[in-house]
Structure formats: structure tokens, C-alpha cells
Amino acid sequence: MAGGVALNCVANSRLAAGSGFAELWVQPAAGDAGTALGGALELSWRGGEPTAPFPGADLGRGWSDAEIEAVLRTAQVAYRRSDDVAEEVAQCLADDGVVAWYQGRSEFGPRALGHRSLLAHPGRAANLERLNDVKGREQFRPVAPMVRLDRAREVFPQGPVPSPYMLFVHDVAADWRDRIPAVVHVDGTARIQSVDPATEPLVARMLTGFERRTGLPVVVNTSLNTAGRPMVDSPRDALECFGSGPVDLLAIGPFVVHRRWAHEGLARS
């Protein structure tokens, strides 16, 4: 499915449950912009070009470690190369920090799926309001959980799994609702992203590190942008977004920038 109607997660879930089809696939850019994919597939077919299974949503631009570091140096911000960025982010999240996560190529579509994301602890109900304040958007806006694929059914027993593109709603198991309140809708559901370690190994390692520290296999995920602005694309975009709101840590490629370093620099000056 595609087209604007396929961004309706509730409708997609109803179709998955009651349509009679064994599987329902919704592409990640399932709005009007995604019709470009259909056009490209048709032209490919007409031209006799072979097509292949969809590899994932990370079809946009990417930057090398050297290019990212050059942007950090130009911006004259304090940064360092992390020994293990997944574990460092997991610790920050366990300490209730908000993390700007910028990894790999930009994603095709309106969802942040672990490449251009704002991350937070799901066990703090106040983090919903906190993230909406960071983004400068209305407080009724929900945020979503990302969960390792092998743990998805335990926490979200009803709804299509795998769900890598955050385009279905899932019931949250009753004994989990009080444990991850930041991501639970008022009707007891959530719009999940399942993370397969085979395709997203870095995100999966971060989730594993967070669960080791907190007992929770879920992390809050929302798009890395502010209200009215497109999702972050370039490293410069990431720095501008990080500087515009109370985000504790920027994880950009293998590098990290801590908010406290900026405060310490101001104190020294």
C-alpha cells in the first residue's frame, strides 16, 4: 500500500487484521511523495530493468566520518570520538537524558527510524511533554517506541510484526503499560518500530545496552527536527537542531557532543 491513505496507522492495522491477506506491506514514504517510488518501479519494469526487494528506508544522503568531523571542527564545538557510541547513548538514556541520534543515511519518508531520531527513556511519563517542548510542538502529539524485533511480541502482543516503518498500531501488553508510559496512547496502543539486528545493528546494540541498564527493551523515538521544519539531513542540520533545544547528547556518527561541555565552556570564558 502507498499514497496518503496508507499513513493512517489505525486503518492499516484494521486491514492487516481483517482483510484476509497473509501479509500487508506499507512502504515508509506512504504519503503523496511516495508515489515517486511507484513511478520509478513502473519505468524500471517497462525498460526491462530488474528490481530487488526494498532494502530499507535509508535511501537518502550520507556522510563519511571524516566529513562529519570536518563539520564539527568548523563549528568549533567540543566533541570526541566515542569508544562505543551505542553504549554511551544507552547510558545517557538510562540516566534520563535526551539524545539526538544521527547515524547513517537519511531516511525516505516522514518517520524517524533510527537514523535521524530524538531518543528518550520510555519509563518517565513526563518525557512525552519534555520531547514536545524540545521540538516546540503541540502537547497532544504522541511519540513512538522502538523495540528489538525479538522482544516486540512480549511488549506489543497485538498488531503486525515485524513493523520496521512505524505504520501500524499495536496493543501494549497490560503489564507493560505502567512501565513505558511515555509511549502508550490513551487507548492502550502504541505505534511501534521493530528493530532487526540484521539490518540495524547499531540501533539494536543501543537498545540492548539500554535494557541491560533499565530492564526495558523499549526506547522513545521521535523525529530529529523542530516544529515546522523538515527532518534533519546534513551534519550541519544536526548541530543546528542540537543547539536549538535542551538535548543532552548528540551522537553523530562515531562522535559525541555533550550539552554540559558547552556549559563548561561558557563557565570558563
PDB file of C-alpha atoms in Angstrom:
ATOM      1  CA  MET A   1       0.000   0.000   0.000  1.00  0.00           C
ATOM      2  CA  ALA A   2       1.028   3.596  -0.614  1.00  0.00           C
ATOM      3  CA  GLY A   3      -0.481   7.043  -1.073  1.00  0.00           C
ATOM      4  CA  GLY A   4      -1.565   9.350   1.732  1.00  0.00           C
ATOM      5  CA  VAL A   5      -4.222   6.933   2.971  1.00  0.00           C
ATOM      6  CA  ALA A   6      -1.514   4.411   3.903  1.00  0.00           C
ATOM      7  CA  LEU A   7      -0.081   6.780   6.540  1.00  0.00           C
ATOM      8  CA  ASN A   8      -3.197   6.020   8.621  1.00  0.00           C
ATOM      9  CA  CYS A   9      -1.751   3.536  11.099  1.00  0.00           C
ATOM     10  CA  VAL A  10      -5.142   2.594  12.579  1.00  0.00           C
ATOM     11  CA  ALA A  11      -6.612   1.820   9.159  1.00  0.00           C
ATOM     12  CA  ASN A  12      -3.533  -0.181   8.198  1.00  0.00           C
ATOM     13  CA  SER A  13      -3.890  -2.280  11.337  1.00  0.00           C
ATOM     14  CA  ARG A  14      -7.574  -2.922  10.656  1.00  0.00           C
ATOM     15  CA  LEU A  15      -6.702  -4.076   7.139  1.00  0.00           C
ATOM     16  CA  ALA A  16      -3.903  -6.301   8.403  1.00  0.00           C
ATOM     17  CA  ALA A  17      -6.253  -7.921  10.910  1.00  0.00           C
ATOM     18  CA  GLY A  18      -9.381  -8.261   8.775  1.00  0.00           C
ATOM     19  CA  SER A  19      -8.546  -8.133   5.076  1.00  0.00           C
ATOM     20  CA  GLY A  20      -7.823 -11.844   4.709  1.00  0.00           C
ATOM     21  CA  PHE A  21      -4.358 -11.251   3.273  1.00  0.00           C
ATOM     22  CA  ALA A  22      -1.491 -13.152   4.872  1.00  0.00           C
ATOM     23  CA  GLU A  23       0.746 -10.072   4.736  1.00  0.00           C
ATOM     24  CA  LEU A  24       0.316  -6.339   4.277  1.00  0.00           C
ATOM     25  CA  TRP A  25       3.312  -4.193   3.285  1.00  0.00           C
ATOM     26  CA  VAL A  26       3.257  -0.414   3.506  1.00  0.00           C
ATOM     27  CA  GLN A  27       6.243   1.457   2.166  1.00  0.00           C
ATOM     28  CA  PRO A  28       7.824   4.005   4.544  1.00  0.00           C
ATOM     29  CA  ALA A  29       7.107   7.051   2.343  1.00  0.00           C
ATOM     30  CA  ALA A  30       3.418   6.206   2.138  1.00  0.00           C
ATOM     31  CA  GLY A  31       2.317   9.792   1.527  1.00  0.00           C
ATOM     32  CA  ASP A  32       1.898  11.588  -1.778  1.00  0.00           C
ATOM     33  CA  ALA A  33       5.685  11.962  -2.137  1.00  0.00           C
ATOM     34  CA  GLY A  34       5.989   8.196  -2.147  1.00  0.00           C
ATOM     35  CA  THR A  35       4.225   7.921  -5.497  1.00  0.00           C
ATOM     36  CA  ALA A  36       7.674   8.629  -6.978  1.00  0.00           C
ATOM     37  CA  LEU A  37       8.634   5.099  -5.941  1.00  0.00           C
ATOM     38  CA  GLY A  38       5.713   3.650  -7.886  1.00  0.00           C
ATOM     39  CA  GLY A  39       6.647   5.715 -10.926  1.00  0.00           C
ATOM     40  CA  ALA A  40      10.244   4.530 -10.735  1.00  0.00           C
ATOM     41  CA  LEU A  41       9.155   0.897 -10.437  1.00  0.00           C
ATOM     42  CA  GLU A  42       6.867   1.193 -13.451  1.00  0.00           C
ATOM     43  CA  LEU A  43       9.579   2.777 -15.597  1.00  0.00           C
ATOM     44  CA  SER A  44      12.041   0.125 -14.446  1.00  0.00           C
ATOM     45  CA  TRP A  45       9.609  -2.626 -15.435  1.00  0.00           C
ATOM     46  CA  ARG A  46       8.882  -1.048 -18.811  1.00  0.00           C
ATOM     47  CA  GLY A  47      12.590  -0.665 -19.504  1.00  0.00           C
ATOM     48  CA  GLY A  48      13.371  -4.246 -18.630  1.00  0.00           C
ATOM     49  CA  GLU A  49      15.476  -3.290 -15.617  1.00  0.00           C
ATOM     50  CA  PRO A  50      15.482  -5.836 -12.775  1.00  0.00           C
ATOM     51  CA  THR A  51      14.030  -4.833  -9.418  1.00  0.00           C
ATOM     52  CA  ALA A  52      15.074  -6.094  -5.999  1.00  0.00           C
ATOM     53  CA  PRO A  53      13.449  -6.294  -2.559  1.00  0.00           C
ATOM     54  CA  PHE A  54      13.215  -2.967  -0.746  1.00  0.00           C
ATOM     55  CA  PRO A  55      16.435  -2.707   1.322  1.00  0.00           C
ATOM     56  CA  GLY A  56      15.157  -0.247   3.951  1.00  0.00           C
ATOM     57  CA  ALA A  57      14.221   3.384   4.339  1.00  0.00           C
ATOM     58  CA  ASP A  58      17.804   4.739   4.485  1.00  0.00           C
ATOM     59  CA  LEU A  59      17.933   5.773   0.832  1.00  0.00           C
ATOM     60  CA  GLY A  60      18.994   9.398   1.292  1.00  0.00           C
ATOM     61  CA  ARG A  61      22.305  11.183   1.612  1.00  0.00           C
ATOM     62  CA  GLY A  62      25.096  10.003   3.885  1.00  0.00           C
ATOM     63  CA  TRP A  63      28.357  11.464   5.179  1.00  0.00           C
ATOM     64  CA  SER A  64      31.663   9.797   5.992  1.00  0.00           C
ATOM     65  CA  ASP A  65      33.220  10.021   9.454  1.00  0.00           C
ATOM     66  CA  ALA A  66      35.812  12.429   8.056  1.00  0.00           C
ATOM     67  CA  GLU A  67      33.128  14.695   6.591  1.00  0.00           C
ATOM     68  CA  ILE A  68      31.220  14.722   9.886  1.00  0.00           C
ATOM     69  CA  GLU A  69      34.366  15.531  11.841  1.00  0.00           C
ATOM     70  CA  ALA A  70      35.170  18.401   9.455  1.00  0.00           C
ATOM     71  CA  VAL A  71      31.734  19.925  10.199  1.00  0.00           C
ATOM     72  CA  LEU A  72      32.306  19.564  13.947  1.00  0.00           C
ATOM     73  CA  ARG A  73      35.676  21.277  13.672  1.00  0.00           C
ATOM     74  CA  THR A  74      34.248  24.101  11.578  1.00  0.00           C
ATOM     75  CA  ALA A  75      31.503  24.615  14.162  1.00  0.00           C
ATOM     76  CA  GLN A  76      34.165  24.768  16.907  1.00  0.00           C
ATOM     77  CA  VAL A  77      32.186  22.588  19.275  1.00  0.00           C
ATOM     78  CA  ALA A  78      33.756  20.291  21.864  1.00  0.00           C
ATOM     79  CA  TYR A  79      33.446  16.693  20.685  1.00  0.00           C
ATOM     80  CA  ARG A  80      35.231  13.365  20.923  1.00  0.00           C
ATOM     81  CA  ARG A  81      35.187  10.010  19.198  1.00  0.00           C
ATOM     82  CA  SER A  82      33.279   7.596  21.423  1.00  0.00           C
ATOM     83  CA  ASP A  83      34.747   4.257  22.408  1.00  0.00           C
ATOM     84  CA  ASP A  84      31.274   2.774  21.833  1.00  0.00           C
ATOM     85  CA  VAL A  85      28.560   5.203  20.760  1.00  0.00           C
ATOM     86  CA  ALA A  86      25.732   2.675  21.277  1.00  0.00           C
ATOM     87  CA  GLU A  87      26.722   2.023  24.896  1.00  0.00           C
ATOM     88  CA  GLU A  88      27.356   5.712  25.635  1.00  0.00           C
ATOM     89  CA  VAL A  89      23.907   6.622  24.329  1.00  0.00           C
ATOM     90  CA  ALA A  90      22.324   3.760  26.285  1.00  0.00           C
ATOM     91  CA  GLN A  91      23.877   5.127  29.488  1.00  0.00           C
ATOM     92  CA  CYS A  92      22.703   8.672  28.772  1.00  0.00           C
ATOM     93  CA  LEU A  93      19.160   7.425  28.140  1.00  0.00           C
ATOM     94  CA  ALA A  94      19.221   5.299  31.303  1.00  0.00           C
ATOM     95  CA  ASP A  95      20.193   8.476  33.173  1.00  0.00           C
ATOM     96  CA  ASP A  96      17.068  10.132  31.684  1.00  0.00           C
ATOM     97  CA  GLY A  97      18.930  12.211  29.121  1.00  0.00           C
ATOM     98  CA  VAL A  98      17.505  13.229  25.744  1.00  0.00           C
ATOM     99  CA  VAL A  99      19.690  12.139  22.821  1.00  0.00           C
ATOM    100  CA  ALA A 100      19.885  13.429  19.264  1.00  0.00           C
ATOM    101  CA  TRP A 101      20.828  10.343  17.224  1.00  0.00           C
ATOM    102  CA  TYR A 102      22.339  10.937  13.782  1.00  0.00           C
ATOM    103  CA  GLN A 103      23.612   7.781  12.112  1.00  0.00           C
ATOM    104  CA  GLY A 104      23.960   6.533   8.558  1.00  0.00           C
ATOM    105  CA  ARG A 105      21.973   7.749   5.589  1.00  0.00           C
ATOM    106  CA  SER A 106      18.862   9.924   5.705  1.00  0.00           C
ATOM    107  CA  GLU A 107      15.534   8.115   5.546  1.00  0.00           C
ATOM    108  CA  PHE A 108      12.871   8.100   2.849  1.00  0.00           C
ATOM    109  CA  GLY A 109       9.517   9.157   4.283  1.00  0.00           C
ATOM    110  CA  PRO A 110       8.121  11.062   7.263  1.00  0.00           C
ATOM    111  CA  ARG A 111       9.165   8.642  10.035  1.00  0.00           C
ATOM    112  CA  ALA A 112      12.375   8.692  12.054  1.00  0.00           C
ATOM    113  CA  LEU A 113      13.529   5.080  12.076  1.00  0.00           C
ATOM    114  CA  GLY A 114      16.847   5.161  13.883  1.00  0.00           C
ATOM    115  CA  HIS A 115      18.904   7.346  11.563  1.00  0.00           C
ATOM    116  CA  ARG A 116      17.614  10.860  12.397  1.00  0.00           C
ATOM    117  CA  SER A 117      15.939  10.474  15.792  1.00  0.00           C
ATOM    118  CA  LEU A 118      15.386  12.060  19.179  1.00  0.00           C
ATOM    119  CA  LEU A 119      15.564   9.372  21.851  1.00  0.00           C
ATOM    120  CA  ALA A 120      14.434   9.284  25.482  1.00  0.00           C
ATOM    121  CA  HIS A 121      13.578   6.993  28.414  1.00  0.00           C
ATOM    122  CA  PRO A 122      10.080   5.464  27.980  1.00  0.00           C
ATOM    123  CA  GLY A 123       9.589   4.834  31.681  1.00  0.00           C
ATOM    124  CA  ARG A 124       9.159   8.537  32.511  1.00  0.00           C
ATOM    125  CA  ALA A 125       5.658   9.718  31.609  1.00  0.00           C
ATOM    126  CA  ALA A 126       6.897  13.330  31.651  1.00  0.00           C
ATOM    127  CA  ASN A 127       9.197  12.614  28.721  1.00  0.00           C
ATOM    128  CA  LEU A 128       6.281  12.951  26.295  1.00  0.00           C
ATOM    129  CA  GLU A 129       5.798  16.586  27.311  1.00  0.00           C
ATOM    130  CA  ARG A 130       9.554  17.054  27.521  1.00  0.00           C
ATOM    131  CA  LEU A 131      10.139  15.925  23.927  1.00  0.00           C
ATOM    132  CA  ASN A 132       7.269  18.022  22.607  1.00  0.00           C
ATOM    133  CA  ASP A 133       8.859  21.002  24.364  1.00  0.00           C
ATOM    134  CA  VAL A 134      12.213  20.197  22.732  1.00  0.00           C
ATOM    135  CA  LYS A 135      10.534  20.074  19.335  1.00  0.00           C
ATOM    136  CA  GLY A 136       8.306  23.091  20.023  1.00  0.00           C
ATOM    137  CA  ARG A 137       5.110  21.314  19.012  1.00  0.00           C
ATOM    138  CA  GLU A 138       1.638  20.721  20.484  1.00  0.00           C
ATOM    139  CA  GLN A 139       1.416  18.579  23.596  1.00  0.00           C
ATOM    140  CA  PHE A 140      -1.190  16.227  22.125  1.00  0.00           C
ATOM    141  CA  ARG A 141       1.433  14.875  19.708  1.00  0.00           C
ATOM    142  CA  PRO A 142       2.433  11.291  20.557  1.00  0.00           C
ATOM    143  CA  VAL A 143       5.881   9.742  20.467  1.00  0.00           C
ATOM    144  CA  ALA A 144       6.657   6.173  19.470  1.00  0.00           C
ATOM    145  CA  PRO A 145       8.564   3.184  20.845  1.00  0.00           C
ATOM    146  CA  MET A 146      11.397   1.379  19.100  1.00  0.00           C
ATOM    147  CA  VAL A 147      11.903  -2.188  20.269  1.00  0.00           C
ATOM    148  CA  ARG A 148      14.164  -5.052  19.260  1.00  0.00           C
ATOM    149  CA  LEU A 149      12.365  -7.454  16.941  1.00  0.00           C
ATOM    150  CA  ASP A 150      12.889 -10.423  19.261  1.00  0.00           C
ATOM    151  CA  ARG A 151      11.189  -8.586  22.149  1.00  0.00           C
ATOM    152  CA  ALA A 152       8.347  -6.967  20.201  1.00  0.00           C
ATOM    153  CA  ARG A 153       5.688  -9.639  20.751  1.00  0.00           C
ATOM    154  CA  GLU A 154       6.240  -9.712  24.523  1.00  0.00           C
ATOM    155  CA  VAL A 155       5.545  -5.995  24.906  1.00  0.00           C
ATOM    156  CA  PHE A 156       3.191  -5.454  21.950  1.00  0.00           C
ATOM    157  CA  PRO A 157       1.209  -8.695  21.541  1.00  0.00           C
ATOM    158  CA  GLN A 158      -1.404  -7.469  19.044  1.00  0.00           C
ATOM    159  CA  GLY A 159      -0.506  -5.988  15.670  1.00  0.00           C
ATOM    160  CA  PRO A 160       1.689  -6.842  12.685  1.00  0.00           C
ATOM    161  CA  VAL A 161       5.286  -7.839  13.466  1.00  0.00           C
ATOM    162  CA  PRO A 162       7.767  -7.088  12.050  1.00  0.00           C
ATOM    163  CA  SER A 163       6.823  -3.420  11.830  1.00  0.00           C
ATOM    164  CA  PRO A 164      10.038  -1.667  10.731  1.00  0.00           C
ATOM    165  CA  TYR A 165       8.451   1.521   9.351  1.00  0.00           C
ATOM    166  CA  MET A 166       6.156   2.578  12.205  1.00  0.00           C
ATOM    167  CA  LEU A 167       2.973   2.306  10.106  1.00  0.00           C
ATOM    168  CA  PHE A 168       0.722   0.141  12.296  1.00  0.00           C
ATOM    169  CA  VAL A 169      -0.682   0.427  15.815  1.00  0.00           C
ATOM    170  CA  HIS A 170      -0.145  -2.301  18.385  1.00  0.00           C
ATOM    171  CA  ASP A 171      -1.786  -3.084  21.701  1.00  0.00           C
ATOM    172  CA  VAL A 172       0.582  -2.605  24.622  1.00  0.00           C
ATOM    173  CA  ALA A 173       0.515  -5.587  26.991  1.00  0.00           C
ATOM    174  CA  ALA A 174      -1.321  -4.687  30.185  1.00  0.00           C
ATOM    175  CA  ASP A 175       1.664  -5.439  32.427  1.00  0.00           C
ATOM    176  CA  TRP A 176       3.878  -3.147  30.356  1.00  0.00           C
ATOM    177  CA  ARG A 177       1.691  -0.031  30.174  1.00  0.00           C
ATOM    178  CA  ASP A 178       2.832   1.373  33.514  1.00  0.00           C
ATOM    179  CA  ARG A 179       6.457   0.529  32.721  1.00  0.00           C
ATOM    180  CA  ILE A 180       6.666   2.510  29.450  1.00  0.00           C
ATOM    181  CA  PRO A 181       4.035   5.257  29.917  1.00  0.00           C
ATOM    182  CA  ALA A 182       5.720   7.822  27.636  1.00  0.00           C
ATOM    183  CA  VAL A 183       4.838   5.801  24.511  1.00  0.00           C
ATOM    184  CA  VAL A 184       1.363   4.481  25.376  1.00  0.00           C
ATOM    185  CA  HIS A 185      -1.616   6.178  23.704  1.00  0.00           C
ATOM    186  CA  VAL A 186      -4.759   6.893  25.714  1.00  0.00           C
ATOM    187  CA  ASP A 187      -6.395   3.761  24.260  1.00  0.00           C
ATOM    188  CA  GLY A 188      -3.561   1.487  25.385  1.00  0.00           C
ATOM    189  CA  THR A 189      -1.887   1.235  21.976  1.00  0.00           C
ATOM    190  CA  ALA A 190       1.432   2.375  20.511  1.00  0.00           C
ATOM    191  CA  ARG A 191       2.830   2.908  17.010  1.00  0.00           C
ATOM    192  CA  ILE A 192       5.925   0.743  17.159  1.00  0.00           C
ATOM    193  CA  GLN A 193       9.118   0.370  15.187  1.00  0.00           C
ATOM    194  CA  SER A 194      10.598  -3.100  15.413  1.00  0.00           C
ATOM    195  CA  VAL A 195      14.389  -3.168  15.052  1.00  0.00           C
ATOM    196  CA  ASP A 196      16.047  -6.139  13.389  1.00  0.00           C
ATOM    197  CA  PRO A 197      19.720  -6.501  14.422  1.00  0.00           C
ATOM    198  CA  ALA A 198      20.485  -7.886  10.963  1.00  0.00           C
ATOM    199  CA  THR A 199      19.530  -4.615   9.255  1.00  0.00           C
ATOM    200  CA  GLU A 200      20.036  -2.067  12.073  1.00  0.00           C
ATOM    201  CA  PRO A 201      22.888  -3.472  14.209  1.00  0.00           C
ATOM    202  CA  LEU A 202      23.890  -0.175  15.842  1.00  0.00           C
ATOM    203  CA  VAL A 203      20.344   0.692  16.952  1.00  0.00           C
ATOM    204  CA  ALA A 204      19.849  -2.867  18.190  1.00  0.00           C
ATOM    205  CA  ARG A 205      23.044  -2.667  20.275  1.00  0.00           C
ATOM    206  CA  MET A 206      21.876   0.615  21.785  1.00  0.00           C
ATOM    207  CA  LEU A 207      18.525  -0.986  22.700  1.00  0.00           C
ATOM    208  CA  THR A 208      20.314  -3.984  24.215  1.00  0.00           C
ATOM    209  CA  GLY A 209      22.542  -1.677  26.265  1.00  0.00           C
ATOM    210  CA  PHE A 210      19.535   0.295  27.487  1.00  0.00           C
ATOM    211  CA  GLU A 211      17.686  -2.878  28.518  1.00  0.00           C
ATOM    212  CA  ARG A 212      20.755  -4.133  30.370  1.00  0.00           C
ATOM    213  CA  ARG A 213      20.734  -0.944  32.440  1.00  0.00           C
ATOM    214  CA  THR A 214      16.971  -0.479  32.945  1.00  0.00           C
ATOM    215  CA  GLY A 215      15.181  -3.760  32.261  1.00  0.00           C
ATOM    216  CA  LEU A 216      13.216  -2.036  29.483  1.00  0.00           C
ATOM    217  CA  PRO A 217      13.595  -3.261  25.864  1.00  0.00           C
ATOM    218  CA  VAL A 218      11.949  -0.073  24.542  1.00  0.00           C
ATOM    219  CA  VAL A 219      13.275   3.434  23.816  1.00  0.00           C
ATOM    220  CA  VAL A 220      11.247   6.519  22.900  1.00  0.00           C
ATOM    221  CA  ASN A 221      11.846   7.558  19.291  1.00  0.00           C
ATOM    222  CA  THR A 222      10.644  10.715  17.555  1.00  0.00           C
ATOM    223  CA  SER A 223      11.966  12.613  14.556  1.00  0.00           C
ATOM    224  CA  LEU A 224      15.059  14.796  14.812  1.00  0.00           C
ATOM    225  CA  ASN A 225      13.578  18.173  13.907  1.00  0.00           C
ATOM    226  CA  THR A 226      11.639  21.059  15.390  1.00  0.00           C
ATOM    227  CA  ALA A 227       8.064  22.075  14.620  1.00  0.00           C
ATOM    228  CA  GLY A 228       7.516  23.297  11.087  1.00  0.00           C
ATOM    229  CA  ARG A 229      10.943  22.235   9.860  1.00  0.00           C
ATOM    230  CA  PRO A 230      11.930  19.169   7.816  1.00  0.00           C
ATOM    231  CA  MET A 231      13.755  16.289   9.387  1.00  0.00           C
ATOM    232  CA  VAL A 232      17.483  16.807   9.881  1.00  0.00           C
ATOM    233  CA  ASP A 233      19.522  15.730   6.852  1.00  0.00           C
ATOM    234  CA  SER A 234      23.106  17.036   6.971  1.00  0.00           C
ATOM    235  CA  PRO A 235      25.571  17.142   9.890  1.00  0.00           C
ATOM    236  CA  ARG A 236      25.136  20.920   9.968  1.00  0.00           C
ATOM    237  CA  ASP A 237      21.375  20.431  10.302  1.00  0.00           C
ATOM    238  CA  ALA A 238      22.034  18.101  13.236  1.00  0.00           C
ATOM    239  CA  LEU A 239      24.217  20.663  15.012  1.00  0.00           C
ATOM    240  CA  GLU A 240      21.647  23.425  14.487  1.00  0.00           C
ATOM    241  CA  CYS A 241      18.862  21.216  15.874  1.00  0.00           C
ATOM    242  CA  PHE A 242      21.024  20.158  18.834  1.00  0.00           C
ATOM    243  CA  GLY A 243      21.826  23.777  19.611  1.00  0.00           C
ATOM    244  CA  SER A 244      18.228  24.941  19.460  1.00  0.00           C
ATOM    245  CA  GLY A 245      16.781  22.910  22.332  1.00  0.00           C
ATOM    246  CA  PRO A 246      17.571  21.187  25.641  1.00  0.00           C
ATOM    247  CA  VAL A 247      19.092  17.998  24.222  1.00  0.00           C
ATOM    248  CA  ASP A 248      21.715  16.370  26.451  1.00  0.00           C
ATOM    249  CA  LEU A 249      23.785  14.441  23.930  1.00  0.00           C
ATOM    250  CA  LEU A 250      24.345  14.482  20.172  1.00  0.00           C
ATOM    251  CA  ALA A 251      25.534  11.123  18.824  1.00  0.00           C
ATOM    252  CA  ILE A 252      26.685  11.906  15.295  1.00  0.00           C
ATOM    253  CA  GLY A 253      28.436   9.064  13.550  1.00  0.00           C
ATOM    254  CA  PRO A 254      31.120   7.792  15.948  1.00  0.00           C
ATOM    255  CA  PHE A 255      31.360  11.185  17.660  1.00  0.00           C
ATOM    256  CA  VAL A 256      29.551  12.583  20.693  1.00  0.00           C
ATOM    257  CA  VAL A 257      28.822  16.137  21.803  1.00  0.00           C
ATOM    258  CA  HIS A 258      27.588  16.612  25.376  1.00  0.00           C
ATOM    259  CA  ARG A 259      25.473  19.614  26.354  1.00  0.00           C
ATOM    260  CA  ARG A 260      27.423  20.005  29.582  1.00  0.00           C
ATOM    261  CA  TRP A 261      30.602  20.699  27.597  1.00  0.00           C
ATOM    262  CA  ALA A 262      29.024  23.846  26.158  1.00  0.00           C
ATOM    263  CA  HIS A 263      28.010  24.960  29.664  1.00  0.00           C
ATOM    264  CA  GLU A 264      31.511  24.262  31.000  1.00  0.00           C
ATOM    265  CA  GLY A 265      32.993  26.273  28.136  1.00  0.00           C
ATOM    266  CA  LEU A 266      30.751  29.230  28.956  1.00  0.00           C
ATOM    267  CA  ALA A 267      31.761  28.994  32.604  1.00  0.00           C
ATOM    268  CA  ARG A 268      35.472  29.028  31.714  1.00  0.00           C
ATOM    269  CA  SER A 269      35.048  32.033  29.444  1.00  0.00           C
TER     270      SER A 269
END
